[in-house]
mmCIF file of C-alpha atoms and ligand atoms in Angstrom:
data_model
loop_
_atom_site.group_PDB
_atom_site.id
_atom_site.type_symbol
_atom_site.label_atom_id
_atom_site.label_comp_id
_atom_site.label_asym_id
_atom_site.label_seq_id
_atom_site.Cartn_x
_atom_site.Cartn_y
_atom_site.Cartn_z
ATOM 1 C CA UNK A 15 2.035 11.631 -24.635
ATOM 2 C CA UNK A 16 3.776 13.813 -27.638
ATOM 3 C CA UNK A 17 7.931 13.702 -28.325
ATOM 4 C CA UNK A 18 7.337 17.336 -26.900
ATOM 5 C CA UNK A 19 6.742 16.507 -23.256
ATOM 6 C CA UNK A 20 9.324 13.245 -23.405
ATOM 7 C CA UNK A 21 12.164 15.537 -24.303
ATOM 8 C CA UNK A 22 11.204 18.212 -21.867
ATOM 9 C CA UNK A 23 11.219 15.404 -19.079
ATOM 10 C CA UNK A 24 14.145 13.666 -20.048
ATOM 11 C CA UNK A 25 16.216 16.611 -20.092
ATOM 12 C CA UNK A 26 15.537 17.495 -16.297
ATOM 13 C CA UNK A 27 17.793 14.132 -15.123
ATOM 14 C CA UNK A 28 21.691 14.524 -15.398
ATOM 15 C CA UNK A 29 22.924 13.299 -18.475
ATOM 16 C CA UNK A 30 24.891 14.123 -22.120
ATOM 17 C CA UNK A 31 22.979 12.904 -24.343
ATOM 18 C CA UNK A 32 20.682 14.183 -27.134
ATOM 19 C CA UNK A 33 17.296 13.688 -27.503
ATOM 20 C CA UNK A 34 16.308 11.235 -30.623
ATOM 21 C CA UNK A 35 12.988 9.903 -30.300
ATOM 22 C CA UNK A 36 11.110 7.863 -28.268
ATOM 23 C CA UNK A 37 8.825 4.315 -28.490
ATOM 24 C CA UNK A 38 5.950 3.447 -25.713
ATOM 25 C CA UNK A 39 6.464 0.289 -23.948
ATOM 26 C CA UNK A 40 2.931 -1.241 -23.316
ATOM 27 C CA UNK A 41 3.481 -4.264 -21.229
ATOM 28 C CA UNK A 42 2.914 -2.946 -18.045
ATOM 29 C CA UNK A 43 -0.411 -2.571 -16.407
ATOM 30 C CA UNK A 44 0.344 0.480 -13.915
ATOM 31 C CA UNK A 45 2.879 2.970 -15.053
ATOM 32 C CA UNK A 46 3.434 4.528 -18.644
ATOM 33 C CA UNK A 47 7.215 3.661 -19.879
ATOM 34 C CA UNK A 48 9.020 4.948 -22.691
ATOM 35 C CA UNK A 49 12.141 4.003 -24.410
ATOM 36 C CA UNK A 50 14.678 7.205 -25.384
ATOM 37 C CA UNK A 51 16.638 6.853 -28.300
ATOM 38 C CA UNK A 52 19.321 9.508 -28.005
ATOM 39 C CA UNK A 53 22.050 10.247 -30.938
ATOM 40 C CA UNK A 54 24.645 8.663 -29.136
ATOM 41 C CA UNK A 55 25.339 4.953 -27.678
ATOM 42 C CA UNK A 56 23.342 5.887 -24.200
ATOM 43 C CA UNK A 57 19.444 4.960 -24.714
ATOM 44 C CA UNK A 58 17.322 5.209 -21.696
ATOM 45 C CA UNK A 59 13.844 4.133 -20.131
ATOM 46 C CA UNK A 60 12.066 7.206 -19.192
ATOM 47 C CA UNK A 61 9.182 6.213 -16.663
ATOM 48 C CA UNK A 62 5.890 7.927 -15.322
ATOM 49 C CA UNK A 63 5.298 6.312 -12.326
ATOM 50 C CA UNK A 64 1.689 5.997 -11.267
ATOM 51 C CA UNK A 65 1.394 8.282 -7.796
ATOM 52 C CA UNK A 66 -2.463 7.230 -7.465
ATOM 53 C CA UNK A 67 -1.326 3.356 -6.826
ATOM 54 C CA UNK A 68 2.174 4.286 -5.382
ATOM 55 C CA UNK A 69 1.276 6.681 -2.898
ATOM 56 C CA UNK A 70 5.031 7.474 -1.410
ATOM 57 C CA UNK A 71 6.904 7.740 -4.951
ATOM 58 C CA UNK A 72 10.042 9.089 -3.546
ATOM 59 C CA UNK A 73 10.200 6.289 -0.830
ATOM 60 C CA UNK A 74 9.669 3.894 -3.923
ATOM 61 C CA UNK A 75 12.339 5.285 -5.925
ATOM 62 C CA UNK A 76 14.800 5.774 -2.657
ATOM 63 C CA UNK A 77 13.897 1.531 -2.472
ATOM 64 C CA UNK A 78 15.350 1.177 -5.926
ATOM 65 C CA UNK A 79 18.220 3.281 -6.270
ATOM 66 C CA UNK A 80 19.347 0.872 -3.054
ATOM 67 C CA UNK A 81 18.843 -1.850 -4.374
ATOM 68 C CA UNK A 82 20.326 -1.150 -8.094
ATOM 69 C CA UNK A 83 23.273 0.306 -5.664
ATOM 70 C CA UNK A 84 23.538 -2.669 -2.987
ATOM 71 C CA UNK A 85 23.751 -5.042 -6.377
ATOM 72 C CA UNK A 86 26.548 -3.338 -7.642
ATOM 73 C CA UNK A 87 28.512 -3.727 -4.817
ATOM 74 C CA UNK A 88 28.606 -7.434 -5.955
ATOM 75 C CA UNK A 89 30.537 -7.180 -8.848
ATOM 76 C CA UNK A 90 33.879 -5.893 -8.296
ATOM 77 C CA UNK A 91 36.755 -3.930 -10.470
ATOM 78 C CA UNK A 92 34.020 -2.806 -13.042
ATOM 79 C CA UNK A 93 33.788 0.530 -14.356
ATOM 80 C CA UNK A 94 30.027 2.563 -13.741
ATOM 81 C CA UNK A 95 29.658 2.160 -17.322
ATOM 82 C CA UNK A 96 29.600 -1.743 -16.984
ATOM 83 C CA UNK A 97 27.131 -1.742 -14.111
ATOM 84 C CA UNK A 98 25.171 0.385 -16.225
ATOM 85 C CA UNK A 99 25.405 -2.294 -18.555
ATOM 86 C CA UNK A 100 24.254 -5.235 -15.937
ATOM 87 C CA UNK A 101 22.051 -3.624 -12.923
ATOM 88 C CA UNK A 102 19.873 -1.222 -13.489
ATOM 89 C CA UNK A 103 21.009 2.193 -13.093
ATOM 90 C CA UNK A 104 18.827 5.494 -12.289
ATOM 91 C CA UNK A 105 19.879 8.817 -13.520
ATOM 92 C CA UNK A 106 19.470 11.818 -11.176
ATOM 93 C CA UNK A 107 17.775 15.113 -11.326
ATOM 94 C CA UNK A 108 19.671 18.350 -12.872
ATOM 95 C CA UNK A 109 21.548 19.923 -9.629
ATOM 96 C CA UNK A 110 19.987 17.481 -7.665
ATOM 97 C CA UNK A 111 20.073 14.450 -5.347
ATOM 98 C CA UNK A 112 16.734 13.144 -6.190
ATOM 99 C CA UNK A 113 16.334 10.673 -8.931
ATOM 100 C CA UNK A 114 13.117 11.447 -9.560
ATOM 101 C CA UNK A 115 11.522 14.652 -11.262
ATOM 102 C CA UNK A 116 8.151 15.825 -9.719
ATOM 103 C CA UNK A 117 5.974 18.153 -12.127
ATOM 104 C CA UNK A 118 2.385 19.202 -10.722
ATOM 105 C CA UNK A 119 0.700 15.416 -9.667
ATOM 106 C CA UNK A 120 3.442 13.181 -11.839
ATOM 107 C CA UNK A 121 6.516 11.404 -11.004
ATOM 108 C CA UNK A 122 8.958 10.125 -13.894
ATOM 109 C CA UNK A 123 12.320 8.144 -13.414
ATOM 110 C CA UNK A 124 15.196 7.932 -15.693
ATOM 111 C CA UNK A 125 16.715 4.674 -16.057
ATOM 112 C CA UNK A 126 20.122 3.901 -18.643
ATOM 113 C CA UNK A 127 19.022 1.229 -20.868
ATOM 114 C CA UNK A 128 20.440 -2.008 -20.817
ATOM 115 C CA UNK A 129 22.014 -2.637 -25.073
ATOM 116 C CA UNK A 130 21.284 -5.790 -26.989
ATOM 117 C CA UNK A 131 18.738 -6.991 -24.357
ATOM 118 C CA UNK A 132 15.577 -8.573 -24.808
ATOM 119 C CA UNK A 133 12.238 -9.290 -22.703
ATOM 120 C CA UNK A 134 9.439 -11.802 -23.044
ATOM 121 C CA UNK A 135 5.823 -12.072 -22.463
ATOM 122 C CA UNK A 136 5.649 -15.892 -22.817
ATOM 123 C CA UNK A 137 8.345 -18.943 -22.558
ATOM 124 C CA UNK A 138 8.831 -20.656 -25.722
ATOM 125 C CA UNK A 139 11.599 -23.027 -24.408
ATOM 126 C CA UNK A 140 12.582 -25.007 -21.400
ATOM 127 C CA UNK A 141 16.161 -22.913 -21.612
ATOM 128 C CA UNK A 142 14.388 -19.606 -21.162
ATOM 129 C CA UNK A 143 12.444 -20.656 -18.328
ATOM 130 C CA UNK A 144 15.568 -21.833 -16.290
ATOM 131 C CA UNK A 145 17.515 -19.000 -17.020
ATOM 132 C CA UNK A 146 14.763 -17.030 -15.815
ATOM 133 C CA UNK A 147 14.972 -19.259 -12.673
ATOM 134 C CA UNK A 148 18.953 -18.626 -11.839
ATOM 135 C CA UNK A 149 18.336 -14.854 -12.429
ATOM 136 C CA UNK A 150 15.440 -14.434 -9.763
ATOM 137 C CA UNK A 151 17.720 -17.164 -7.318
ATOM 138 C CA UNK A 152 20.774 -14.934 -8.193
ATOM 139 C CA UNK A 153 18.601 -11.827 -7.322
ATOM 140 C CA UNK A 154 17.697 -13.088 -4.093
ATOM 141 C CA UNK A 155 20.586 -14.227 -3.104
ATOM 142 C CA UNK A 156 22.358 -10.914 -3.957
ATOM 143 C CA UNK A 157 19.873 -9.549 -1.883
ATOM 144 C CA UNK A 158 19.826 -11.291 0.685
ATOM 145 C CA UNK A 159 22.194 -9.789 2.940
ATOM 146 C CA UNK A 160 20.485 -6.193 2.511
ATOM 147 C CA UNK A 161 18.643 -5.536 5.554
ATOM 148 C CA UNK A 162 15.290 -5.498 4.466
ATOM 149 C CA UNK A 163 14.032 -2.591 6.936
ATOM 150 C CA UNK A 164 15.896 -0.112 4.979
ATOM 151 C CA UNK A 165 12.940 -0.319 2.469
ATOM 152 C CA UNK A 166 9.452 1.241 2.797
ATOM 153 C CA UNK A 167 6.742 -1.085 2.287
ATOM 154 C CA UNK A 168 5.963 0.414 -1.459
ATOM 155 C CA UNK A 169 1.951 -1.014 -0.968
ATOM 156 C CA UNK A 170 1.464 -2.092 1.775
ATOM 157 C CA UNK A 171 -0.034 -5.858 2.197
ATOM 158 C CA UNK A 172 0.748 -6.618 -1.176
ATOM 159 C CA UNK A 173 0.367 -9.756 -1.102
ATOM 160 C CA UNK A 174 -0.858 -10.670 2.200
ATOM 161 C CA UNK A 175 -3.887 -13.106 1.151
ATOM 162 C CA UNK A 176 -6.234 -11.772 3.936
ATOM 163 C CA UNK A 177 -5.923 -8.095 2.687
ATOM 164 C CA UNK A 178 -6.804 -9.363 -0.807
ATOM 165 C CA UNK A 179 -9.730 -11.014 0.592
ATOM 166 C CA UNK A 180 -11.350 -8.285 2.167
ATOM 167 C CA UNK A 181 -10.704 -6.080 -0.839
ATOM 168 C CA UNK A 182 -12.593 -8.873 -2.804
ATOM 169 C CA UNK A 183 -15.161 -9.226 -0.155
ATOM 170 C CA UNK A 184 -16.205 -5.459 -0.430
ATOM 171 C CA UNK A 185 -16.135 -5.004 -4.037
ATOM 172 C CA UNK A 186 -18.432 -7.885 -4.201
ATOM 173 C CA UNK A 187 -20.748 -5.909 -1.934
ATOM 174 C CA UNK A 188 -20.402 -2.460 -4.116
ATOM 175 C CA UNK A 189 -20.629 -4.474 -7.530
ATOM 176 C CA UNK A 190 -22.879 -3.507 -10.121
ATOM 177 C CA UNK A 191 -25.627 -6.470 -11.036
ATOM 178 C CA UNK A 192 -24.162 -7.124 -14.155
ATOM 179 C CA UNK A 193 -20.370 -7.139 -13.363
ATOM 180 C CA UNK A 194 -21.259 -8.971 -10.504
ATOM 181 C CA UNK A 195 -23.646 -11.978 -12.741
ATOM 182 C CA UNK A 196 -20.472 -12.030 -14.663
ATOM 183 C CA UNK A 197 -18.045 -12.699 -11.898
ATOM 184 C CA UNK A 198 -20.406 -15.530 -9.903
ATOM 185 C CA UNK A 199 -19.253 -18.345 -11.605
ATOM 186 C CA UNK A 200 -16.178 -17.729 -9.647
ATOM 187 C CA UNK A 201 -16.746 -16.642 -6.647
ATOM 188 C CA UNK A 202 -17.460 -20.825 -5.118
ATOM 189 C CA UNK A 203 -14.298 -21.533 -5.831
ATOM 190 C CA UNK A 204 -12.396 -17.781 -4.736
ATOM 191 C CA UNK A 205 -14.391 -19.222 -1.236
ATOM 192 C CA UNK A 206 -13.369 -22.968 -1.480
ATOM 193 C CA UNK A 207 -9.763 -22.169 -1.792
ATOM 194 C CA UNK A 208 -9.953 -19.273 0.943
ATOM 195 C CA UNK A 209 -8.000 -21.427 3.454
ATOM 196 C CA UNK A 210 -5.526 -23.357 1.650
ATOM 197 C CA UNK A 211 -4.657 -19.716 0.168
ATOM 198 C CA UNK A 212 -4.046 -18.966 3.443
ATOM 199 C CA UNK A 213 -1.451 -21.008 4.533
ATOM 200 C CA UNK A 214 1.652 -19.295 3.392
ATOM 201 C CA UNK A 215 0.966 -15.917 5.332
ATOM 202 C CA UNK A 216 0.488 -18.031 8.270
ATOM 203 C CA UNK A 217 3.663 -19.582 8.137
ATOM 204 C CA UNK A 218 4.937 -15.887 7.218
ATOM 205 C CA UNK A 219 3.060 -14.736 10.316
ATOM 206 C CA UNK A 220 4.392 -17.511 12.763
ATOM 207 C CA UNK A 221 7.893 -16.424 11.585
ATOM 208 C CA UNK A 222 8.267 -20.104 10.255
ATOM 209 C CA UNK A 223 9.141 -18.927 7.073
ATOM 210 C CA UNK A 224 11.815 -15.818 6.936
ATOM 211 C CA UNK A 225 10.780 -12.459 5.155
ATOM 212 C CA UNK A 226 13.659 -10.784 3.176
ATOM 213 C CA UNK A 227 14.364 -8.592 0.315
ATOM 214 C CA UNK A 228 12.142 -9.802 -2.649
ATOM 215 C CA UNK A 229 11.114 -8.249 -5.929
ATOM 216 C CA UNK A 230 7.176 -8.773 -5.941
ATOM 217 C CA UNK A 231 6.696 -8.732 -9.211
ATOM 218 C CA UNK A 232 8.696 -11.320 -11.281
ATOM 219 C CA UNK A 233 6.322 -12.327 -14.087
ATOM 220 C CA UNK A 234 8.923 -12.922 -17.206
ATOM 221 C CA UNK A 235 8.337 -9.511 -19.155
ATOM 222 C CA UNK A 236 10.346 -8.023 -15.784
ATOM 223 C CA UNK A 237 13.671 -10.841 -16.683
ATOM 224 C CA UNK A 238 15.639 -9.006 -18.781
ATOM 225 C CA UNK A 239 17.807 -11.758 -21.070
ATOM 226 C CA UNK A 240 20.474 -11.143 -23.934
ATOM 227 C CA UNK A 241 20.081 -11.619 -27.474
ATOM 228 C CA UNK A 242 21.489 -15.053 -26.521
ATOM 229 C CA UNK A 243 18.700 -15.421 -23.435
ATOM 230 C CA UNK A 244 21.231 -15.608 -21.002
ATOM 231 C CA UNK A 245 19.915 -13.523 -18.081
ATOM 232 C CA UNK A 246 21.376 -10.151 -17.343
ATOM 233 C CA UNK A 247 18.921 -9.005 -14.457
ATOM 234 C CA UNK A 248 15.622 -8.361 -13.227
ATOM 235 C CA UNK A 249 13.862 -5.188 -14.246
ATOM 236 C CA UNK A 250 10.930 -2.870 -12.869
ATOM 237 C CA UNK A 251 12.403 -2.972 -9.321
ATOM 238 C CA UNK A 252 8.932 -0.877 -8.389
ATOM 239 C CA UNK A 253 7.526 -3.153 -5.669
ATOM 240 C CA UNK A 254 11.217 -4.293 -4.147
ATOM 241 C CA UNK A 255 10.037 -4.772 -0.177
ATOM 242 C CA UNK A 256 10.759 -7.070 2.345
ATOM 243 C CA UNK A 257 8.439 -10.571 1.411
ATOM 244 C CA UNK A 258 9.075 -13.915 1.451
ATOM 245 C CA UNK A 259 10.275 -15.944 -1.384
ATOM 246 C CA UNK A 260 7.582 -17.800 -1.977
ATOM 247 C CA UNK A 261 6.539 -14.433 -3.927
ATOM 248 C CA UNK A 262 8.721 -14.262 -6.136
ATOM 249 C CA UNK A 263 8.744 -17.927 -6.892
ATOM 250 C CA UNK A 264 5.039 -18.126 -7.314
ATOM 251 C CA UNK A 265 4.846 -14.790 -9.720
ATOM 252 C CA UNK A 266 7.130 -15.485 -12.435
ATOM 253 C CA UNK A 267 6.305 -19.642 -12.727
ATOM 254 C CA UNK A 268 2.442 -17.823 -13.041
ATOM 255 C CA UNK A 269 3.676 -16.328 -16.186
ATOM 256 C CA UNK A 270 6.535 -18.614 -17.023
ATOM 257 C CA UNK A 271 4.538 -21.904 -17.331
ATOM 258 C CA UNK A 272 1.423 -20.209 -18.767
ATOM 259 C CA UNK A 273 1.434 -20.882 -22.372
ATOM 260 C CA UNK A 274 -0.404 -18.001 -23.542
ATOM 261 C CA UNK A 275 -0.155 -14.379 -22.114
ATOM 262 C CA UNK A 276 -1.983 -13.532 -19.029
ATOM 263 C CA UNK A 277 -4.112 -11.228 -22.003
ATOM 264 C CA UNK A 278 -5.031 -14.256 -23.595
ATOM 265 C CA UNK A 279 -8.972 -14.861 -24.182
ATOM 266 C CA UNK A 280 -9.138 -18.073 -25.625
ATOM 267 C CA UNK A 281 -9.147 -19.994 -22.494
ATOM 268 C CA UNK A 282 -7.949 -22.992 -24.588
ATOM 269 C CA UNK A 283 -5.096 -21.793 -25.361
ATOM 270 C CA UNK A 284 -4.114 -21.196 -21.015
ATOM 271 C CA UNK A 285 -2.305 -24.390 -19.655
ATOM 272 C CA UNK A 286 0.282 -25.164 -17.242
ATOM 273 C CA UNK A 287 3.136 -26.068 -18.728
ATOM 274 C CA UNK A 288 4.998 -28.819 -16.015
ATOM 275 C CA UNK A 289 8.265 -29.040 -18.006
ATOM 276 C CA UNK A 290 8.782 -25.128 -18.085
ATOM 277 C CA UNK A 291 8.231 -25.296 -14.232
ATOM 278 C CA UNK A 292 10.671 -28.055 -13.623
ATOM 279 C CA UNK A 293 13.577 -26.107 -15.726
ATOM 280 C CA UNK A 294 12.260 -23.054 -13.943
ATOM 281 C CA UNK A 295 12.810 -24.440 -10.561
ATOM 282 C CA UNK A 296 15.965 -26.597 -11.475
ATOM 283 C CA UNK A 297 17.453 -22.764 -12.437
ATOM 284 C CA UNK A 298 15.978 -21.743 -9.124
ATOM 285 C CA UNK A 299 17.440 -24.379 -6.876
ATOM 286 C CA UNK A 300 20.720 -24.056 -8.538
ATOM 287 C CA UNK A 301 21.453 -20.764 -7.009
ATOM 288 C CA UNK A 302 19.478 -20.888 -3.915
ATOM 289 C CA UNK A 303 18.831 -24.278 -2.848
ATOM 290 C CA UNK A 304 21.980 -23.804 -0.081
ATOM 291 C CA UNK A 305 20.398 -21.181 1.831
ATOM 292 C CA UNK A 306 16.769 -22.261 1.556
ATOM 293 C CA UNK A 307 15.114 -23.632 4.600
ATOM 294 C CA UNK A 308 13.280 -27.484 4.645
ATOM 295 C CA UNK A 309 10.178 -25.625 5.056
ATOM 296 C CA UNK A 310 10.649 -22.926 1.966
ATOM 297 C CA UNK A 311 11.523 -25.628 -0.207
ATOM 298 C CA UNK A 312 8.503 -27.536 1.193
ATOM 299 C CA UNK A 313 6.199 -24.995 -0.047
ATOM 300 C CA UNK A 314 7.252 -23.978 -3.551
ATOM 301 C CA UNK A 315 4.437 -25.781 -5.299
ATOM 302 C CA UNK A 316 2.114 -24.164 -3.066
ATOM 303 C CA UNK A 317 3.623 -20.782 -3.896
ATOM 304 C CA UNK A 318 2.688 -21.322 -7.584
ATOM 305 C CA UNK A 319 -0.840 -22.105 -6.569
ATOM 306 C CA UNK A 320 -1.100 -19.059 -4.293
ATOM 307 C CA UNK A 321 0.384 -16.088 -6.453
ATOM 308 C CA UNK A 322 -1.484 -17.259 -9.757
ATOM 309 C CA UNK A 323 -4.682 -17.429 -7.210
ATOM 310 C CA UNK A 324 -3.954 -13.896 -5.634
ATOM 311 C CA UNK A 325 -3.462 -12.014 -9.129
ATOM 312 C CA UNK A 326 -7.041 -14.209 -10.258
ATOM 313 C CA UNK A 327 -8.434 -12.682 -7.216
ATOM 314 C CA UNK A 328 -7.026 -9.284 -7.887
ATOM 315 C CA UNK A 329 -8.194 -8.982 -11.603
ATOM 316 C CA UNK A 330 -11.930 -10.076 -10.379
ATOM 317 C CA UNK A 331 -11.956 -7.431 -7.286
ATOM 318 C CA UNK A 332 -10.878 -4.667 -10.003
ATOM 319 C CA UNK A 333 -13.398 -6.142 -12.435
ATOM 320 C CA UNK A 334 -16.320 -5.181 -9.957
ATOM 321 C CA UNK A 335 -14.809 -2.433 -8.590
ATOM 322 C CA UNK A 336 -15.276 -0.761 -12.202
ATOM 323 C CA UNK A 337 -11.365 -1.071 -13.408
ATOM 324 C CA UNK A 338 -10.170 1.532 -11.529
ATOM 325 C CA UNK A 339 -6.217 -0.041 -10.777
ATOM 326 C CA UNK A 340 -4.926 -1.942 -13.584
ATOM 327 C CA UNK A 341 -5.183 -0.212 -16.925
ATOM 328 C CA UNK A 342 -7.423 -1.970 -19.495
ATOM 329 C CA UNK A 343 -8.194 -1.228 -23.093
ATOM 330 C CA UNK A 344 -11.483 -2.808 -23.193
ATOM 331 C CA UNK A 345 -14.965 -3.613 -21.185
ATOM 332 C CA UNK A 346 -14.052 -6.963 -19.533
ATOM 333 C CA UNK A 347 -10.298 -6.953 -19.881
ATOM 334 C CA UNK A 348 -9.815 -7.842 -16.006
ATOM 335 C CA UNK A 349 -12.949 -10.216 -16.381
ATOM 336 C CA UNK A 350 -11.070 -11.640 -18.955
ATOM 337 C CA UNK A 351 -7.501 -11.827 -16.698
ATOM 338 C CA UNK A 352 -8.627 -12.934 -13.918
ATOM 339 C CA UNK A 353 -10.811 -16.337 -16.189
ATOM 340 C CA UNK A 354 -7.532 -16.339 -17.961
ATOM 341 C CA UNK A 355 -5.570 -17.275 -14.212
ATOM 342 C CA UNK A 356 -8.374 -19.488 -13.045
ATOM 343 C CA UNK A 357 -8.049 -21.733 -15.955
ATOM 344 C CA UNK A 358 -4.253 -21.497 -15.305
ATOM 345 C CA UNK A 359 -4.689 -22.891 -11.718
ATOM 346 C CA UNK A 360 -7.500 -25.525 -13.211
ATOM 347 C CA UNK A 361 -4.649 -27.088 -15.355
ATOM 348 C CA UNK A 362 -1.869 -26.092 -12.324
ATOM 349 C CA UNK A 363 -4.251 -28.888 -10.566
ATOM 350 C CA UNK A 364 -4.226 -31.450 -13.086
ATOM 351 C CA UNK A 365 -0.705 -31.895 -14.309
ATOM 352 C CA UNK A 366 0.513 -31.313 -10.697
ATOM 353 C CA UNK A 367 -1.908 -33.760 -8.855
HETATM 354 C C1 LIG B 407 1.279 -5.279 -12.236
HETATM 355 C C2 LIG B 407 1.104 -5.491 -10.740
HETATM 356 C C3 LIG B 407 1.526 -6.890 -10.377
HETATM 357 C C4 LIG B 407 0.757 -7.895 -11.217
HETATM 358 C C5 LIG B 407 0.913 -7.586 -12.663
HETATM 359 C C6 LIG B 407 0.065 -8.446 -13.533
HETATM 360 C C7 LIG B 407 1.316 -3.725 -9.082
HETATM 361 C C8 LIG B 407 2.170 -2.685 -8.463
HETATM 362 O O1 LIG B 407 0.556 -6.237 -12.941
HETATM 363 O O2 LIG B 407 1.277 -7.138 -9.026
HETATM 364 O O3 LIG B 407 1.254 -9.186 -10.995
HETATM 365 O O4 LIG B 407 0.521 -8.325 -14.845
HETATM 366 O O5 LIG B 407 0.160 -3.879 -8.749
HETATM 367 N N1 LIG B 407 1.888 -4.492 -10.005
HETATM 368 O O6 LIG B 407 2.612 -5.306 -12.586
#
């Protein structure tokens, strides 16, 4: 992507401001993200959102803008310019109601962004990982009286376990020799854990546990902190659709208490860190332990277990389907994910058990 095409794009949404210059963000796996420096105090996140995994774009973006929009209805007597400043705000199209910008197969979004705020790949301390906690809890909980069948299902089954199975079941059947030789050392224990991975969407499924609005993709880089790491809110509001907790909980402790990046090849360097989940889930329970269920708090270890088992089984199913969903930079990157999760749920076992 040149400064050419940025500009050109980011002057279709509504705003004043002057084109500077621009810096790729690279932590995401699916869509291509770009921070806009402008020549005044407004900076923005200019997004290409990837159409061939989000097949109904403008339902995705309509999702957002209603959530960014129900969220600001919680704070009250602050000016646009401080939401801006604390929710994430989408710009709108030129003349337009849309707030996205459609040009031949590609979608991009506009977002203001948020000043003197940080992210993180990894957790270095225990106060970072329960800030991250009250965040997601406040998110929820902010959320939570949103009626959840205003939103589209963005993909649907995203997490529903038996959907990932059979996704993993036919890629093993399509697999090239090699990809598949490399993946068999796994696949024993992807079919050992089969039903235990299975128990959350049956409590999901029997209505025992309550689906709501949830974010469905909280791994840390999406937390967005101060320069203090006090948590302003979470970010990449892509796969917002109803869910059940147990998500959201079980995504960002998968990144939170792994103490290397979910990149990381030296396997040695992957374990579960138990006192990061504790100050995680202290954070957690501090804003939504009131209006959780027996049963949801019941199952919040199991959560962890599940979502750093579903993204394991969803970098192996890519890795012998031939990479074709997450971007990679090299042969066995998703190979090299998904080992990186199982040893994460290897040491989940031991300090846990
Ligand atoms: C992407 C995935 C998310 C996954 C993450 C791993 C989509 C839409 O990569 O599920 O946990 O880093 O597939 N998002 O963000």
């Amino acid at each position: 992507m040149d400064a050419k095409t940025l500009k050109f794009f980011f002057n279709q949404f509504e705003h004043q401001s002057i084109y500077k210059g621009y810096t790729e963000l690279n932590s995401g796996h699916i869509n291509d993200t770009f921070f806009i420096e402008t020549e005044g105090k407004t900076n923005y996140i200019l997004q290409r959102i990837n159409h061939k995994i989000f097949k109904d774009v403008a339902g995705l973006v309509n999702n957002k803008v209603l959530v960014s929009n129900h969220l600001k209805s919680k704070f009250s007597n602050k000016s646009d310019k401080d939401l801006d400043q604390k929710v994430l705000s989408f710009v709108k199209v030129k003349n337009s109601d849309l707030h996205y910008f459609k040009k031949g197969q590609d979608f991009w979004n506009l977002m203001i962004f948020i000043n003197n705020s940080v992210t993180h790949e990894t957790v270095k301390d225990k106060g970072i990982a329960f800030e991250a906690g009250k965040l997601l809890g406040n998110f929820l909980n902010n959320t939570s009286d949103f009626e959840s069948n205003q939103l589209i299902d963005v993909i649907p089954n995203f997490h529903d376990m038996s959907f990932r199975y059979s996704q993993y079941e036919n890629a093993l059947k399509n697999a090239s020799n090699v990809r598949l030789q490399n993946a068999e050392k796994y696949t024993k224990l992807v079919a050992d854990l089969k039903e235990e991975m299975h128990i959350l969407q049956h409590l999901k499924e029997a209505g025992e546990i309550p689906t709501r609005v949830t974010h469905n993709d909280t791994k840390i880089s999406n937390s967005l902190f101060d320069k203090n790491n006090k948590g302003i809110c979470m970010i990449d509001t892509d796969t917002v659709m109803p869910g059940i907790i147990h998500y959201d909980f079980g995504d960002a402790i998968r990144t939170i208490c792994n103490t290397a990046t979910e990149d990381e090849k030296n396997l040695e360097k992957v374990t579960f860190n138990l006192e990061f989940y504790e100050a995680y889930k202290k954070g957690f329970l501090e804003e939504t332990k009131a209006s959780l269920s027996e049963i949801e708090l019941k199952y919040l270890p199991l959560a962890a277990k599940t979502m750093i088992f579903i993204m394991a089984l969803r970098f192996l199913t890519d890795y012998l389907n031939n990479d074709v969903y997450y971007k990679t930079i090299y042969q066995d990157h998703n190979l090299d994910r998904a080992k990186n999760q199982f040893k994460l749920i290897e040491s989940f076992y031991k300090k846990m058990l």
